PDB file of C-alpha atoms in Angstrom:
ATOM      1  CA  MET A   1      -8.091 -56.536   9.340  1.00  0.00           C
ATOM      2  CA  ASN A   2      -8.668 -59.462  11.270  1.00  0.00           C
ATOM      3  CA  VAL A   3     -12.078 -60.461  11.612  1.00  0.00           C
ATOM      4  CA  ILE A   4     -11.703 -60.764  15.644  1.00  0.00           C
ATOM      5  CA  ALA A   5      -9.745 -57.260  15.511  1.00  0.00           C
ATOM      6  CA  SER A   6     -12.553 -55.852  13.783  1.00  0.00           C
ATOM      7  CA  ARG A   7     -15.242 -57.209  16.000  1.00  0.00           C
ATOM      8  CA  ASN A   8     -13.174 -56.369  19.141  1.00  0.00           C
ATOM      9  CA  ILE A   9     -13.124 -52.447  18.045  1.00  0.00           C
ATOM     10  CA  LYS A  10     -16.527 -52.433  17.174  1.00  0.00           C
ATOM     11  CA  LEU A  11     -17.330 -53.614  20.617  1.00  0.00           C
ATOM     12  CA  PHE A  12     -15.272 -51.248  22.463  1.00  0.00           C
ATOM     13  CA  PHE A  13     -16.188 -47.965  20.932  1.00  0.00           C
ATOM     14  CA  ARG A  14     -19.738 -48.989  21.423  1.00  0.00           C
ATOM     15  CA  ASP A  15     -19.332 -49.028  24.734  1.00  0.00           C
ATOM     16  CA  ARG A  16     -18.800 -45.618  26.026  1.00  0.00           C
ATOM     17  CA  ARG A  17     -17.866 -46.571  29.707  1.00  0.00           C
ATOM     18  CA  ASN A  18     -15.047 -48.296  28.258  1.00  0.00           C
ATOM     19  CA  VAL A  19     -13.696 -45.621  26.282  1.00  0.00           C
ATOM     20  CA  VAL A  20     -13.862 -42.988  29.436  1.00  0.00           C
ATOM     21  CA  MET A  21     -12.395 -45.545  31.786  1.00  0.00           C
ATOM     22  CA  SER A  22      -9.362 -45.969  29.355  1.00  0.00           C
ATOM     23  CA  PHE A  23      -8.842 -42.198  29.981  1.00  0.00           C
ATOM     24  CA  MET A  24      -9.226 -42.135  33.676  1.00  0.00           C
ATOM     25  CA  SER A  25      -5.767 -42.446  34.336  1.00  0.00           C
ATOM     26  CA  VAL A  26      -4.796 -39.500  32.271  1.00  0.00           C
ATOM     27  CA  PHE A  27      -7.497 -37.469  33.578  1.00  0.00           C
ATOM     28  CA  ILE A  28      -6.281 -38.130  37.143  1.00  0.00           C
ATOM     29  CA  ILE A  29      -2.514 -37.351  36.231  1.00  0.00           C
ATOM     30  CA  LEU A  30      -3.808 -33.997  34.355  1.00  0.00           C
ATOM     31  CA  GLY A  31      -5.870 -32.725  37.352  1.00  0.00           C
ATOM     32  CA  LEU A  32      -3.226 -33.363  39.644  1.00  0.00           C
ATOM     33  CA  TYR A  33      -0.590 -31.504  37.707  1.00  0.00           C
ATOM     34  CA  ILE A  34      -3.123 -28.701  37.294  1.00  0.00           C
ATOM     35  CA  LEU A  35      -3.751 -28.608  40.943  1.00  0.00           C
ATOM     36  CA  PHE A  36      -0.720 -29.147  42.623  1.00  0.00           C
ATOM     37  CA  LEU A  37       2.201 -31.254  40.890  1.00  0.00           C
ATOM     38  CA  GLY A  38       2.730 -28.248  38.484  1.00  0.00           C
ATOM     39  CA  ASP A  39       3.640 -25.940  41.045  1.00  0.00           C
ATOM     40  CA  THR A  40       5.755 -28.609  42.743  1.00  0.00           C
ATOM     41  CA  LEU A  41       7.808 -29.090  39.598  1.00  0.00           C
ATOM     42  CA  LYS A  42       8.310 -25.578  38.938  1.00  0.00           C
ATOM     43  CA  SER A  43       9.418 -24.908  42.535  1.00  0.00           C
ATOM     44  CA  GLY A  44      12.442 -27.682  42.106  1.00  0.00           C
ATOM     45  CA  VAL A  45      13.847 -25.986  38.737  1.00  0.00           C
ATOM     46  CA  PRO A  46      15.226 -22.923  38.115  1.00  0.00           C
ATOM     47  CA  ASP A  47      12.921 -20.090  37.164  1.00  0.00           C
ATOM     48  CA  SER A  48      14.083 -19.285  33.143  1.00  0.00           C
ATOM     49  CA  PRO A  49      12.009 -18.400  30.326  1.00  0.00           C
ATOM     50  CA  GLY A  50       9.399 -20.790  29.091  1.00  0.00           C
ATOM     51  CA  ILE A  51       9.713 -22.972  32.022  1.00  0.00           C
ATOM     52  CA  GLY A  52       5.867 -23.527  31.999  1.00  0.00           C
ATOM     53  CA  PHE A  53       5.990 -24.326  28.362  1.00  0.00           C
ATOM     54  CA  LEU A  54       8.851 -26.964  29.088  1.00  0.00           C
ATOM     55  CA  LEU A  55       6.981 -28.572  32.047  1.00  0.00           C
ATOM     56  CA  ASP A  56       3.660 -29.032  30.263  1.00  0.00           C
ATOM     57  CA  SER A  57       5.490 -30.521  27.336  1.00  0.00           C
ATOM     58  CA  TRP A  58       7.470 -32.889  29.720  1.00  0.00           C
ATOM     59  CA  VAL A  59       4.266 -33.980  31.666  1.00  0.00           C
ATOM     60  CA  MET A  60       2.099 -34.245  28.446  1.00  0.00           C
ATOM     61  CA  ALA A  61       5.026 -36.834  27.099  1.00  0.00           C
ATOM     62  CA  GLY A  62       4.685 -38.717  30.141  1.00  0.00           C
ATOM     63  CA  ILE A  63       0.963 -38.843  29.649  1.00  0.00           C
ATOM     64  CA  LEU A  64       1.249 -40.058  26.091  1.00  0.00           C
ATOM     65  CA  ALA A  65       3.148 -43.030  27.293  1.00  0.00           C
ATOM     66  CA  VAL A  66       0.669 -43.786  30.280  1.00  0.00           C
ATOM     67  CA  THR A  67      -2.041 -43.731  27.443  1.00  0.00           C
ATOM     68  CA  SER A  68      -0.330 -46.666  25.549  1.00  0.00           C
ATOM     69  CA  VAL A  69      -0.984 -48.827  28.615  1.00  0.00           C
ATOM     70  CA  THR A  70      -4.282 -47.520  29.775  1.00  0.00           C
ATOM     71  CA  ALA A  71      -5.804 -47.884  26.465  1.00  0.00           C
ATOM     72  CA  THR A  72      -4.929 -51.131  25.502  1.00  0.00           C
ATOM     73  CA  LEU A  73      -5.866 -52.591  28.804  1.00  0.00           C
ATOM     74  CA  GLY A  74      -9.337 -51.206  28.393  1.00  0.00           C
ATOM     75  CA  ALA A  75      -9.180 -52.566  24.787  1.00  0.00           C
ATOM     76  CA  LEU A  76      -8.316 -55.893  26.254  1.00  0.00           C
ATOM     77  CA  GLY A  77     -11.031 -56.232  28.782  1.00  0.00           C
ATOM     78  CA  ILE A  78     -12.939 -57.604  26.073  1.00  0.00           C
ATOM     79  CA  MET A  79     -10.753 -60.685  26.007  1.00  0.00           C
ATOM     80  CA  VAL A  80     -11.510 -61.482  29.583  1.00  0.00           C
ATOM     81  CA  GLU A  81     -15.277 -60.660  29.005  1.00  0.00           C
ATOM     82  CA  ASP A  82     -14.931 -63.690  25.913  1.00  0.00           C
ATOM     83  CA  ARG A  83     -13.294 -66.127  28.661  1.00  0.00           C
ATOM     84  CA  THR A  84     -15.904 -65.490  31.169  1.00  0.00           C
ATOM     85  CA  GLN A  85     -18.684 -65.971  28.696  1.00  0.00           C
ATOM     86  CA  ASN A  86     -16.760 -68.825  26.915  1.00  0.00           C
ATOM     87  CA  ILE A  87     -17.004 -67.106  23.528  1.00  0.00           C
ATOM     88  CA  LEU A  88     -13.290 -67.622  23.483  1.00  0.00           C
ATOM     89  CA  LYS A  89     -13.874 -71.497  23.393  1.00  0.00           C
ATOM     90  CA  ASP A  90     -16.128 -70.784  20.490  1.00  0.00           C
ATOM     91  CA  PHE A  91     -13.432 -69.236  18.812  1.00  0.00           C
ATOM     92  CA  LYS A  92     -10.844 -71.875  19.801  1.00  0.00           C
ATOM     93  CA  ALA A  93     -13.072 -74.548  18.517  1.00  0.00           C
ATOM     94  CA  ALA A  94     -13.249 -72.598  15.171  1.00  0.00           C
ATOM     95  CA  PRO A  95     -10.496 -73.356  12.324  1.00  0.00           C
ATOM     96  CA  ILE A  96      -8.601 -70.399  13.759  1.00  0.00           C
ATOM     97  CA  LYS A  97      -4.838 -70.446  14.075  1.00  0.00           C
ATOM     98  CA  ARG A  98      -3.472 -70.022  17.577  1.00  0.00           C
ATOM     99  CA  TYR A  99      -1.659 -66.872  16.575  1.00  0.00           C
ATOM    100  CA  ASP A 100      -4.181 -65.560  14.310  1.00  0.00           C
ATOM    101  CA  LEU A 101      -6.206 -65.531  17.651  1.00  0.00           C
ATOM    102  CA  VAL A 102      -3.677 -64.103  19.696  1.00  0.00           C
ATOM    103  CA  GLY A 103      -2.910 -61.426  17.063  1.00  0.00           C
ATOM    104  CA  GLY A 104      -6.695 -60.628  16.318  1.00  0.00           C
ATOM    105  CA  TYR A 105      -6.719 -59.505  20.141  1.00  0.00           C
ATOM    106  CA  LEU A 106      -3.109 -57.672  19.864  1.00  0.00           C
ATOM    107  CA  LEU A 107      -3.997 -55.727  16.824  1.00  0.00           C
ATOM    108  CA  SER A 108      -7.561 -54.747  18.055  1.00  0.00           C
ATOM    109  CA  ALA A 109      -5.527 -53.574  21.146  1.00  0.00           C
ATOM    110  CA  PHE A 110      -2.864 -51.825  19.074  1.00  0.00           C
ATOM    111  CA  THR A 111      -5.463 -49.822  16.989  1.00  0.00           C
ATOM    112  CA  ILE A 112      -7.541 -48.724  20.017  1.00  0.00           C
ATOM    113  CA  GLY A 113      -4.388 -47.680  21.501  1.00  0.00           C
ATOM    114  CA  VAL A 114      -3.199 -46.032  18.817  1.00  0.00           C
ATOM    115  CA  VAL A 115      -6.643 -44.086  18.179  1.00  0.00           C
ATOM    116  CA  LEU A 116      -6.656 -42.907  21.939  1.00  0.00           C
ATOM    117  CA  SER A 117      -3.356 -41.974  22.252  1.00  0.00           C
ATOM    118  CA  LEU A 118      -3.615 -39.526  19.112  1.00  0.00           C
ATOM    119  CA  VAL A 119      -6.419 -38.172  20.592  1.00  0.00           C
ATOM    120  CA  THR A 120      -4.621 -37.473  23.568  1.00  0.00           C
ATOM    121  CA  LEU A 121      -1.503 -35.940  21.659  1.00  0.00           C
ATOM    122  CA  VAL A 122      -4.203 -33.410  20.044  1.00  0.00           C
ATOM    123  CA  LEU A 123      -5.477 -32.682  23.760  1.00  0.00           C
ATOM    124  CA  ALA A 124      -2.392 -32.260  24.936  1.00  0.00           C
ATOM    125  CA  GLU A 125      -1.108 -29.856  22.515  1.00  0.00           C
ATOM    126  CA  ILE A 126      -3.991 -27.683  22.516  1.00  0.00           C
ATOM    127  CA  TYR A 127      -3.608 -27.657  26.593  1.00  0.00           C
ATOM    128  CA  ILE A 128      -0.194 -26.601  25.978  1.00  0.00           C
ATOM    129  CA  VAL A 129      -0.470 -23.733  23.496  1.00  0.00           C
ATOM    130  CA  ALA A 130      -3.521 -22.748  25.600  1.00  0.00           C
ATOM    131  CA  GLN A 131      -1.042 -22.539  28.706  1.00  0.00           C
ATOM    132  CA  GLY A 132       0.989 -20.055  26.527  1.00  0.00           C
ATOM    133  CA  GLY A 133       3.389 -22.719  24.902  1.00  0.00           C
ATOM    134  CA  GLU A 134       3.698 -23.548  21.205  1.00  0.00           C
ATOM    135  CA  TRP A 135       2.595 -26.271  18.903  1.00  0.00           C
ATOM    136  CA  LEU A 136       5.058 -28.860  18.009  1.00  0.00           C
ATOM    137  CA  PRO A 137       7.232 -28.473  14.714  1.00  0.00           C
ATOM    138  CA  PHE A 138       5.974 -30.450  11.688  1.00  0.00           C
ATOM    139  CA  VAL A 139       8.739 -32.772  11.852  1.00  0.00           C
ATOM    140  CA  ALA A 140       8.337 -33.479  15.561  1.00  0.00           C
ATOM    141  CA  TRP A 141       4.810 -34.523  14.935  1.00  0.00           C
ATOM    142  CA  PHE A 142       5.710 -36.988  13.005  1.00  0.00           C
ATOM    143  CA  LYS A 143       8.408 -38.211  15.340  1.00  0.00           C
ATOM    144  CA  VAL A 144       6.114 -38.390  18.318  1.00  0.00           C
ATOM    145  CA  VAL A 145       3.428 -40.378  16.250  1.00  0.00           C
ATOM    146  CA  GLY A 146       6.037 -42.920  15.251  1.00  0.00           C
ATOM    147  CA  LEU A 147       6.887 -42.873  18.790  1.00  0.00           C
ATOM    148  CA  ILE A 148       3.430 -43.484  19.654  1.00  0.00           C
ATOM    149  CA  LEU A 149       3.090 -46.566  17.420  1.00  0.00           C
ATOM    150  CA  LEU A 150       6.186 -48.222  18.954  1.00  0.00           C
ATOM    151  CA  SER A 151       4.970 -47.201  22.524  1.00  0.00           C
ATOM    152  CA  VAL A 152       1.382 -48.414  22.065  1.00  0.00           C
ATOM    153  CA  LEU A 153       2.752 -51.928  20.264  1.00  0.00           C
ATOM    154  CA  ALA A 154       5.126 -52.726  23.225  1.00  0.00           C
ATOM    155  CA  SER A 155       2.504 -51.729  25.859  1.00  0.00           C
ATOM    156  CA  SER A 156      -0.248 -53.596  23.934  1.00  0.00           C
ATOM    157  CA  SER A 157       2.072 -57.123  24.151  1.00  0.00           C
ATOM    158  CA  ILE A 158       2.880 -56.376  28.035  1.00  0.00           C
ATOM    159  CA  VAL A 159      -0.995 -55.651  28.936  1.00  0.00           C
ATOM    160  CA  PHE A 160      -2.177 -58.605  26.803  1.00  0.00           C
ATOM    161  CA  PHE A 161       0.433 -61.113  28.431  1.00  0.00           C
ATOM    162  CA  ILE A 162      -1.023 -60.025  31.844  1.00  0.00           C
ATOM    163  CA  THR A 163      -4.614 -60.359  30.715  1.00  0.00           C
ATOM    164  CA  SER A 164      -4.267 -63.801  29.259  1.00  0.00           C
ATOM    165  CA  LEU A 165      -3.335 -64.948  32.912  1.00  0.00           C
ATOM    166  CA  LEU A 166      -6.473 -63.706  34.199  1.00  0.00           C
ATOM    167  CA  ASN A 167      -9.903 -65.349  34.310  1.00  0.00           C
ATOM    168  CA  SER A 168     -12.526 -63.159  35.783  1.00  0.00           C
ATOM    169  CA  ARG A 169     -13.801 -59.689  35.718  1.00  0.00           C
ATOM    170  CA  ASN A 170     -13.066 -59.309  39.285  1.00  0.00           C
ATOM    171  CA  SER A 171      -9.274 -60.111  38.545  1.00  0.00           C
ATOM    172  CA  PHE A 172      -9.256 -57.774  35.449  1.00  0.00           C
ATOM    173  CA  SER A 173     -10.923 -55.134  37.845  1.00  0.00           C
ATOM    174  CA  THR A 174      -8.351 -55.254  40.296  1.00  0.00           C
ATOM    175  CA  THR A 175      -5.323 -55.612  37.741  1.00  0.00           C
ATOM    176  CA  GLY A 176      -6.787 -52.427  36.370  1.00  0.00           C
ATOM    177  CA  THR A 177      -6.598 -50.731  39.421  1.00  0.00           C
ATOM    178  CA  ILE A 178      -3.412 -51.561  40.370  1.00  0.00           C
ATOM    179  CA  ILE A 179      -1.724 -50.926  37.164  1.00  0.00           C
ATOM    180  CA  GLY A 180      -4.133 -47.538  36.988  1.00  0.00           C
ATOM    181  CA  THR A 181      -2.189 -46.527  40.442  1.00  0.00           C
ATOM    182  CA  LEU A 182       1.454 -47.545  39.775  1.00  0.00           C
ATOM    183  CA  ILE A 183       1.700 -46.223  36.009  1.00  0.00           C
ATOM    184  CA  GLY A 184       2.023 -42.756  36.684  1.00  0.00           C
ATOM    185  CA  PHE A 185       4.927 -43.780  39.041  1.00  0.00           C
ATOM    186  CA  LEU A 186       6.477 -46.283  36.876  1.00  0.00           C
ATOM    187  CA  THR A 187       7.099 -43.716  34.155  1.00  0.00           C
ATOM    188  CA  GLY A 188       8.234 -40.889  36.601  1.00  0.00           C
ATOM    189  CA  ILE A 189       5.411 -38.446  36.231  1.00  0.00           C
ATOM    190  CA  TYR A 190       4.524 -38.114  39.711  1.00  0.00           C
ATOM    191  CA  ILE A 191       7.724 -37.654  40.946  1.00  0.00           C
ATOM    192  CA  PRO A 192      10.794 -36.943  38.603  1.00  0.00           C
ATOM    193  CA  ILE A 193      13.420 -40.078  38.635  1.00  0.00           C
ATOM    194  CA  GLY A 194      16.242 -37.641  39.744  1.00  0.00           C
ATOM    195  CA  SER A 195      14.214 -37.130  42.921  1.00  0.00           C
ATOM    196  CA  LEU A 196      13.739 -40.896  43.802  1.00  0.00           C
ATOM    197  CA  PRO A 197      15.993 -43.260  45.917  1.00  0.00           C
ATOM    198  CA  GLU A 198      18.319 -45.442  43.908  1.00  0.00           C
ATOM    199  CA  PRO A 199      16.398 -48.611  43.992  1.00  0.00           C
ATOM    200  CA  VAL A 200      13.267 -46.817  42.670  1.00  0.00           C
ATOM    201  CA  GLN A 201      15.103 -45.101  39.746  1.00  0.00           C
ATOM    202  CA  TRP A 202      15.976 -48.705  38.888  1.00  0.00           C
ATOM    203  CA  MET A 203      12.480 -49.975  38.844  1.00  0.00           C
ATOM    204  CA  ILE A 204      11.662 -47.033  36.473  1.00  0.00           C
ATOM    205  CA  LYS A 205      14.481 -47.468  34.285  1.00  0.00           C
ATOM    206  CA  ILE A 206      14.091 -51.173  33.456  1.00  0.00           C
ATOM    207  CA  PHE A 207      10.570 -50.594  33.095  1.00  0.00           C
ATOM    208  CA  PRO A 208       9.634 -50.744  29.082  1.00  0.00           C
ATOM    209  CA  VAL A 209       6.991 -48.043  29.274  1.00  0.00           C
ATOM    210  CA  SER A 210       9.364 -45.692  30.829  1.00  0.00           C
ATOM    211  CA  HIS A 211      11.611 -46.044  27.520  1.00  0.00           C
ATOM    212  CA  ALA A 212       8.593 -44.847  25.590  1.00  0.00           C
ATOM    213  CA  GLY A 213       8.114 -41.833  27.733  1.00  0.00           C
ATOM    214  CA  ALA A 214      11.958 -40.968  27.549  1.00  0.00           C
ATOM    215  CA  LEU A 215      11.908 -41.247  23.793  1.00  0.00           C
ATOM    216  CA  ILE A 216       8.609 -38.818  23.540  1.00  0.00           C
ATOM    217  CA  ARG A 217       9.861 -36.494  25.962  1.00  0.00           C
ATOM    218  CA  SER A 218      13.253 -36.043  23.894  1.00  0.00           C
ATOM    219  CA  VAL A 219      11.366 -34.695  21.166  1.00  0.00           C
ATOM    220  CA  MET A 220       8.404 -32.910  23.232  1.00  0.00           C
ATOM    221  CA  VAL A 221      10.847 -30.712  25.150  1.00  0.00           C
ATOM    222  CA  GLU A 222      13.372 -30.234  22.478  1.00  0.00           C
ATOM    223  CA  ARG A 223      12.060 -26.856  21.447  1.00  0.00           C
ATOM    224  CA  PRO A 224      10.744 -25.153  25.142  1.00  0.00           C
ATOM    225  CA  MET A 225      14.695 -26.692  26.280  1.00  0.00           C
ATOM    226  CA  GLU A 226      15.966 -24.410  23.670  1.00  0.00           C
ATOM    227  CA  ALA A 227      14.411 -21.374  25.099  1.00  0.00           C
ATOM    228  CA  SER A 228      14.920 -22.411  28.736  1.00  0.00           C
ATOM    229  CA  PHE A 229      18.179 -23.504  28.537  1.00  0.00           C
ATOM    230  CA  ALA A 230      19.515 -20.511  26.226  1.00  0.00           C
ATOM    231  CA  GLY A 231      23.384 -19.844  27.305  1.00  0.00           C
ATOM    232  CA  ALA A 232      23.464 -22.852  29.942  1.00  0.00           C
ATOM    233  CA  SER A 233      26.189 -25.314  30.290  1.00  0.00           C
ATOM    234  CA  ALA A 234      26.223 -28.834  28.714  1.00  0.00           C
ATOM    235  CA  GLU A 235      26.452 -30.278  31.862  1.00  0.00           C
ATOM    236  CA  ALA A 236      23.290 -28.161  33.283  1.00  0.00           C
ATOM    237  CA  VAL A 237      21.419 -29.562  30.285  1.00  0.00           C
ATOM    238  CA  GLN A 238      22.476 -33.287  30.525  1.00  0.00           C
ATOM    239  CA  GLN A 239      21.659 -33.095  34.842  1.00  0.00           C
ATOM    240  CA  PHE A 240      18.126 -31.891  33.875  1.00  0.00           C
ATOM    241  CA  LYS A 241      17.581 -34.533  31.404  1.00  0.00           C
ATOM    242  CA  LEU A 242      18.656 -37.110  33.837  1.00  0.00           C
ATOM    243  CA  ASP A 243      16.746 -35.478  36.663  1.00  0.00           C
ATOM    244  CA  MET A 244      13.465 -35.430  34.427  1.00  0.00           C
ATOM    245  CA  GLY A 245      13.979 -38.794  32.659  1.00  0.00           C
ATOM    246  CA  VAL A 246      14.500 -37.453  29.362  1.00  0.00           C
ATOM    247  CA  VAL A 247      17.630 -39.746  29.751  1.00  0.00           C
ATOM    248  CA  TYR A 248      18.472 -42.810  31.747  1.00  0.00           C
ATOM    249  CA  GLN A 249      21.816 -43.427  33.310  1.00  0.00           C
ATOM    250  CA  TYR A 250      23.321 -47.033  33.655  1.00  0.00           C
ATOM    251  CA  GLY A 251      26.608 -46.659  35.566  1.00  0.00           C
ATOM    252  CA  ASP A 252      28.736 -44.662  33.447  1.00  0.00           C
ATOM    253  CA  THR A 253      26.511 -45.421  30.527  1.00  0.00           C
ATOM    254  CA  PHE A 254      23.511 -43.558  29.234  1.00  0.00           C
ATOM    255  CA  SER A 255      20.626 -44.427  27.504  1.00  0.00           C
ATOM    256  CA  SER A 256      20.270 -43.738  23.662  1.00  0.00           C
ATOM    257  CA  THR A 257      17.451 -43.629  21.360  1.00  0.00           C
ATOM    258  CA  ALA A 258      18.394 -46.755  19.761  1.00  0.00           C
ATOM    259  CA  LEU A 259      18.692 -48.672  22.986  1.00  0.00           C
ATOM    260  CA  SER A 260      15.254 -47.418  23.974  1.00  0.00           C
ATOM    261  CA  ILE A 261      13.774 -48.316  20.672  1.00  0.00           C
ATOM    262  CA  ALA A 262      15.354 -51.937  21.120  1.00  0.00           C
ATOM    263  CA  VAL A 263      13.933 -52.484  24.541  1.00  0.00           C
ATOM    264  CA  LEU A 264      10.621 -51.822  23.207  1.00  0.00           C
ATOM    265  CA  VAL A 265      11.334 -53.876  20.037  1.00  0.00           C
ATOM    266  CA  GLY A 266      12.408 -56.806  22.225  1.00  0.00           C
ATOM    267  CA  THR A 267       9.721 -56.367  24.907  1.00  0.00           C
ATOM    268  CA  THR A 268       6.870 -56.778  22.011  1.00  0.00           C
ATOM    269  CA  VAL A 269       8.383 -59.838  20.410  1.00  0.00           C
ATOM    270  CA  LEU A 270       9.182 -61.352  24.054  1.00  0.00           C
ATOM    271  CA  PHE A 271       5.557 -60.553  25.205  1.00  0.00           C
ATOM    272  CA  TYR A 272       3.930 -61.673  21.905  1.00  0.00           C
ATOM    273  CA  LEU A 273       5.270 -65.033  22.025  1.00  0.00           C
ATOM    274  CA  LEU A 274       4.452 -65.177  26.030  1.00  0.00           C
ATOM    275  CA  SER A 275       1.092 -64.827  25.274  1.00  0.00           C
ATOM    276  CA  ILE A 276       1.269 -67.303  22.419  1.00  0.00           C
ATOM    277  CA  ALA A 277       2.287 -70.071  24.889  1.00  0.00           C
ATOM    278  CA  VAL A 278       0.234 -69.025  27.612  1.00  0.00           C
ATOM    279  CA  MET A 279      -3.193 -69.311  25.385  1.00  0.00           C
ATOM    280  CA  SER A 280      -1.663 -72.646  23.779  1.00  0.00           C
ATOM    281  CA  ARG A 281      -1.468 -73.993  27.188  1.00  0.00           C
ATOM    282  CA  LYS A 282      -4.969 -72.961  28.524  1.00  0.00           C
ATOM    283  CA  SER A 283      -6.271 -74.283  25.261  1.00  0.00           C
ATOM    284  CA  ARG A 284      -5.477 -77.820  26.121  1.00  0.00           C
TER     285      ARG A 284
END
């Protein structure tokens, strides 16, 4: 593994406060869901067998998408610390290629994001089962883990680009607060996308991490939907998916797995290149 990545991973997990803060948005969303969001969501959908299992799976899928952002943000706080303490200048003075430097920070953020997301997945499944739901089928576990890898990769590139523009602890803290506040709305967890005005819906539809949420939801709600929508029409099933952000609609076109994956891959490449450009400019 890249030397810089190894160093950053060790520094992150040594600081327990960083680890806890990376889960803060997850704790907040889960707390809100348990206290009142769950009841609000249940009141907005027809009562049917397994509806609790369905909604629990839906919100946990959204939390996994959120974790991919908040975990990588916490990991990249190390880069801001390195910049404020001029450690980054030492790295740039060393015989390290620019893309290796960027790759080191990005790899550490990706690794930390994956580890924390997998922990979140296990805890989410324990919660679902404790509430009367079922474990994900064996094949679904592999699908969700694969989608987590893709989600964290895209999220880490976006967060890395944002972090590369920051030069102080205060700016990083402010940015973290803003992202932590908005991420639940931008991934359609607090309020399902079907209940939002059209302009806000479009903000969610074009936000890359929302596509990660849709992909994970499509896997995690598949089994509970079979029970809750047994005998329901195809139109009713499709409308539920649209209202809950399992599928997005663009005019007469619906999002597909291939489209969402393409969005996440394209996002990763774009923001990785932008990050290299920013860091190269700052090194002059």
